[in-house]
Amino acid sequence: MSETLDRLAEVLEARKEADPDASYVAQLYSKGLDAMLKKIGEEATETVMAAKDGDPDKIVREIADLWFHTLVLLASRGLGPGDVLAELDRRFGLSGLEEKAQRLR
């Protein structure tokens, strides 16, 4: 699973140098943060709608779109899936309530 995320992160990094006319990701980078955030919002809404519909295949497809666009955002900020996985690993073994309390301090 991590191999897929790593490969995708490499592609997203390479697209920073790509021609926006030839790459969807390069277009997102060239449009800037607001365009990336708008796309994440759209994908999050589509994920919610798919979950309400209850079609497992549609849920997976929409979450894949959401993950993809959040990975684009991470790459645009010099971050990658490893950073998120490290944070999830840090939280492992903590109760959700305990972890949230630590962030609010």
PDB file of C-alpha atoms in Angstrom:
ATOM      1  CA  MET A   1       0.000   0.000   0.000  1.00  0.00           C
ATOM      2  CA  SER A   2       2.732   2.449   0.932  1.00  0.00           C
ATOM      3  CA  GLU A   3       4.481   1.665  -2.372  1.00  0.00           C
ATOM      4  CA  THR A   4       1.506   3.062  -4.275  1.00  0.00           C
ATOM      5  CA  LEU A   5       1.544   6.246  -2.215  1.00  0.00           C
ATOM      6  CA  ASP A   6       5.310   6.571  -2.678  1.00  0.00           C
ATOM      7  CA  ARG A   7       5.033   6.136  -6.463  1.00  0.00           C
ATOM      8  CA  LEU A   8       2.211   8.654  -6.614  1.00  0.00           C
ATOM      9  CA  ALA A   9       4.217  11.136  -4.531  1.00  0.00           C
ATOM     10  CA  GLU A  10       7.105  10.828  -7.001  1.00  0.00           C
ATOM     11  CA  VAL A  11       4.790  11.536  -9.932  1.00  0.00           C
ATOM     12  CA  LEU A  12       3.241  14.520  -8.161  1.00  0.00           C
ATOM     13  CA  GLU A  13       6.699  15.911  -7.447  1.00  0.00           C
ATOM     14  CA  ALA A  14       7.738  15.472 -11.086  1.00  0.00           C
ATOM     15  CA  ARG A  15       4.589  17.254 -12.270  1.00  0.00           C
ATOM     16  CA  LYS A  16       5.807  20.441 -10.574  1.00  0.00           C
ATOM     17  CA  GLU A  17       8.082  20.854 -13.608  1.00  0.00           C
ATOM     18  CA  ALA A  18       5.515  19.719 -16.188  1.00  0.00           C
ATOM     19  CA  ASP A  19       3.710  21.842 -18.725  1.00  0.00           C
ATOM     20  CA  PRO A  20       0.251  22.785 -17.409  1.00  0.00           C
ATOM     21  CA  ASP A  21      -1.141  22.247 -20.910  1.00  0.00           C
ATOM     22  CA  ALA A  22      -0.001  18.617 -20.772  1.00  0.00           C
ATOM     23  CA  SER A  23      -0.707  17.662 -17.134  1.00  0.00           C
ATOM     24  CA  TYR A  24      -3.789  17.991 -14.940  1.00  0.00           C
ATOM     25  CA  VAL A  25      -1.614  18.107 -11.811  1.00  0.00           C
ATOM     26  CA  ALA A  26       0.623  20.783 -13.322  1.00  0.00           C
ATOM     27  CA  GLN A  27      -2.552  22.769 -14.044  1.00  0.00           C
ATOM     28  CA  LEU A  28      -3.569  22.509 -10.381  1.00  0.00           C
ATOM     29  CA  TYR A  29      -0.128  23.660  -9.261  1.00  0.00           C
ATOM     30  CA  SER A  30      -0.193  26.584 -11.680  1.00  0.00           C
ATOM     31  CA  LYS A  31      -3.646  27.702 -10.506  1.00  0.00           C
ATOM     32  CA  GLY A  32      -2.437  27.887  -6.915  1.00  0.00           C
ATOM     33  CA  LEU A  33      -3.652  27.032  -3.463  1.00  0.00           C
ATOM     34  CA  ASP A  34      -7.230  28.257  -3.813  1.00  0.00           C
ATOM     35  CA  ALA A  35      -7.843  26.002  -6.831  1.00  0.00           C
ATOM     36  CA  MET A  36      -6.414  23.005  -4.966  1.00  0.00           C
ATOM     37  CA  LEU A  37      -8.550  23.727  -1.906  1.00  0.00           C
ATOM     38  CA  LYS A  38     -11.667  24.160  -4.034  1.00  0.00           C
ATOM     39  CA  LYS A  39     -11.029  20.788  -5.659  1.00  0.00           C
ATOM     40  CA  ILE A  40     -10.547  19.123  -2.259  1.00  0.00           C
ATOM     41  CA  GLY A  41     -13.834  20.635  -1.099  1.00  0.00           C
ATOM     42  CA  GLU A  42     -15.608  19.322  -4.193  1.00  0.00           C
ATOM     43  CA  GLU A  43     -14.156  15.851  -3.704  1.00  0.00           C
ATOM     44  CA  ALA A  44     -15.083  15.843  -0.008  1.00  0.00           C
ATOM     45  CA  THR A  45     -18.668  16.725  -0.907  1.00  0.00           C
ATOM     46  CA  GLU A  46     -18.767  13.988  -3.543  1.00  0.00           C
ATOM     47  CA  THR A  47     -17.427  11.535  -0.944  1.00  0.00           C
ATOM     48  CA  VAL A  48     -20.227  12.446   1.456  1.00  0.00           C
ATOM     49  CA  MET A  49     -22.821  12.039  -1.291  1.00  0.00           C
ATOM     50  CA  ALA A  50     -21.396   8.653  -2.304  1.00  0.00           C
ATOM     51  CA  ALA A  51     -21.482   7.493   1.318  1.00  0.00           C
ATOM     52  CA  LYS A  52     -25.117   8.537   1.602  1.00  0.00           C
ATOM     53  CA  ASP A  53     -25.903   6.624  -1.599  1.00  0.00           C
ATOM     54  CA  GLY A  54     -24.276   3.558  -0.052  1.00  0.00           C
ATOM     55  CA  ASP A  55     -22.655   2.185  -3.225  1.00  0.00           C
ATOM     56  CA  PRO A  56     -19.321   0.717  -2.059  1.00  0.00           C
ATOM     57  CA  ASP A  57     -17.635   1.101  -5.464  1.00  0.00           C
ATOM     58  CA  LYS A  58     -18.667   4.736  -5.706  1.00  0.00           C
ATOM     59  CA  ILE A  59     -17.451   5.403  -2.154  1.00  0.00           C
ATOM     60  CA  VAL A  60     -14.034   3.946  -2.987  1.00  0.00           C
ATOM     61  CA  ARG A  61     -13.775   5.956  -6.228  1.00  0.00           C
ATOM     62  CA  GLU A  62     -14.680   9.215  -4.522  1.00  0.00           C
ATOM     63  CA  ILE A  63     -12.304   8.619  -1.630  1.00  0.00           C
ATOM     64  CA  ALA A  64      -9.560   7.847  -4.150  1.00  0.00           C
ATOM     65  CA  ASP A  65     -10.264  11.233  -5.766  1.00  0.00           C
ATOM     66  CA  LEU A  66     -10.216  12.937  -2.365  1.00  0.00           C
ATOM     67  CA  TRP A  67      -6.945  11.274  -1.366  1.00  0.00           C
ATOM     68  CA  PHE A  68      -5.397  12.141  -4.716  1.00  0.00           C
ATOM     69  CA  HIS A  69      -6.220  15.814  -4.409  1.00  0.00           C
ATOM     70  CA  THR A  70      -5.023  15.988  -0.804  1.00  0.00           C
ATOM     71  CA  LEU A  71      -1.754  14.403  -1.949  1.00  0.00           C
ATOM     72  CA  VAL A  72      -1.451  17.164  -4.572  1.00  0.00           C
ATOM     73  CA  LEU A  73      -1.884  19.716  -1.785  1.00  0.00           C
ATOM     74  CA  LEU A  74       0.743  17.990   0.348  1.00  0.00           C
ATOM     75  CA  ALA A  75       3.210  17.944  -2.544  1.00  0.00           C
ATOM     76  CA  SER A  76       2.582  21.627  -3.230  1.00  0.00           C
ATOM     77  CA  ARG A  77       3.692  22.338   0.337  1.00  0.00           C
ATOM     78  CA  GLY A  78       6.782  20.130   0.212  1.00  0.00           C
ATOM     79  CA  LEU A  79       5.096  17.338   2.161  1.00  0.00           C
ATOM     80  CA  GLY A  80       4.158  13.807   1.244  1.00  0.00           C
ATOM     81  CA  PRO A  81       2.257  10.749   2.337  1.00  0.00           C
ATOM     82  CA  GLY A  82       5.117   9.766   4.619  1.00  0.00           C
ATOM     83  CA  ASP A  83       4.467  12.852   6.724  1.00  0.00           C
ATOM     84  CA  VAL A  84       0.820  11.891   7.180  1.00  0.00           C
ATOM     85  CA  LEU A  85       1.670   8.256   7.863  1.00  0.00           C
ATOM     86  CA  ALA A  86       4.199   9.359  10.502  1.00  0.00           C
ATOM     87  CA  GLU A  87       1.514  11.438  12.199  1.00  0.00           C
ATOM     88  CA  LEU A  88      -0.936   8.526  12.120  1.00  0.00           C
ATOM     89  CA  ASP A  89       1.775   6.282  13.554  1.00  0.00           C
ATOM     90  CA  ARG A  90       2.395   8.828  16.324  1.00  0.00           C
ATOM     91  CA  ARG A  91      -1.293   8.716  17.193  1.00  0.00           C
ATOM     92  CA  PHE A  92      -1.492   4.925  17.144  1.00  0.00           C
ATOM     93  CA  GLY A  93      -2.359   3.582  20.584  1.00  0.00           C
ATOM     94  CA  LEU A  94      -3.818   6.880  21.781  1.00  0.00           C
ATOM     95  CA  SER A  95      -7.524   7.159  22.257  1.00  0.00           C
ATOM     96  CA  GLY A  96      -9.145   9.651  19.912  1.00  0.00           C
ATOM     97  CA  LEU A  97     -10.202  11.763  22.863  1.00  0.00           C
ATOM     98  CA  GLU A  98      -6.685  11.785  24.307  1.00  0.00           C
ATOM     99  CA  GLU A  99      -5.121  12.718  20.951  1.00  0.00           C
ATOM    100  CA  LYS A 100      -7.603  15.562  20.449  1.00  0.00           C
ATOM    101  CA  ALA A 101      -6.962  16.883  23.965  1.00  0.00           C
ATOM    102  CA  GLN A 102      -3.212  16.952  23.243  1.00  0.00           C
ATOM    103  CA  ARG A 103      -3.778  19.075  20.110  1.00  0.00           C
ATOM    104  CA  LEU A 104      -5.977  21.550  21.974  1.00  0.00           C
ATOM    105  CA  ARG A 105      -3.394  22.283  24.677  1.00  0.00           C
TER     106      ARG A 105
END
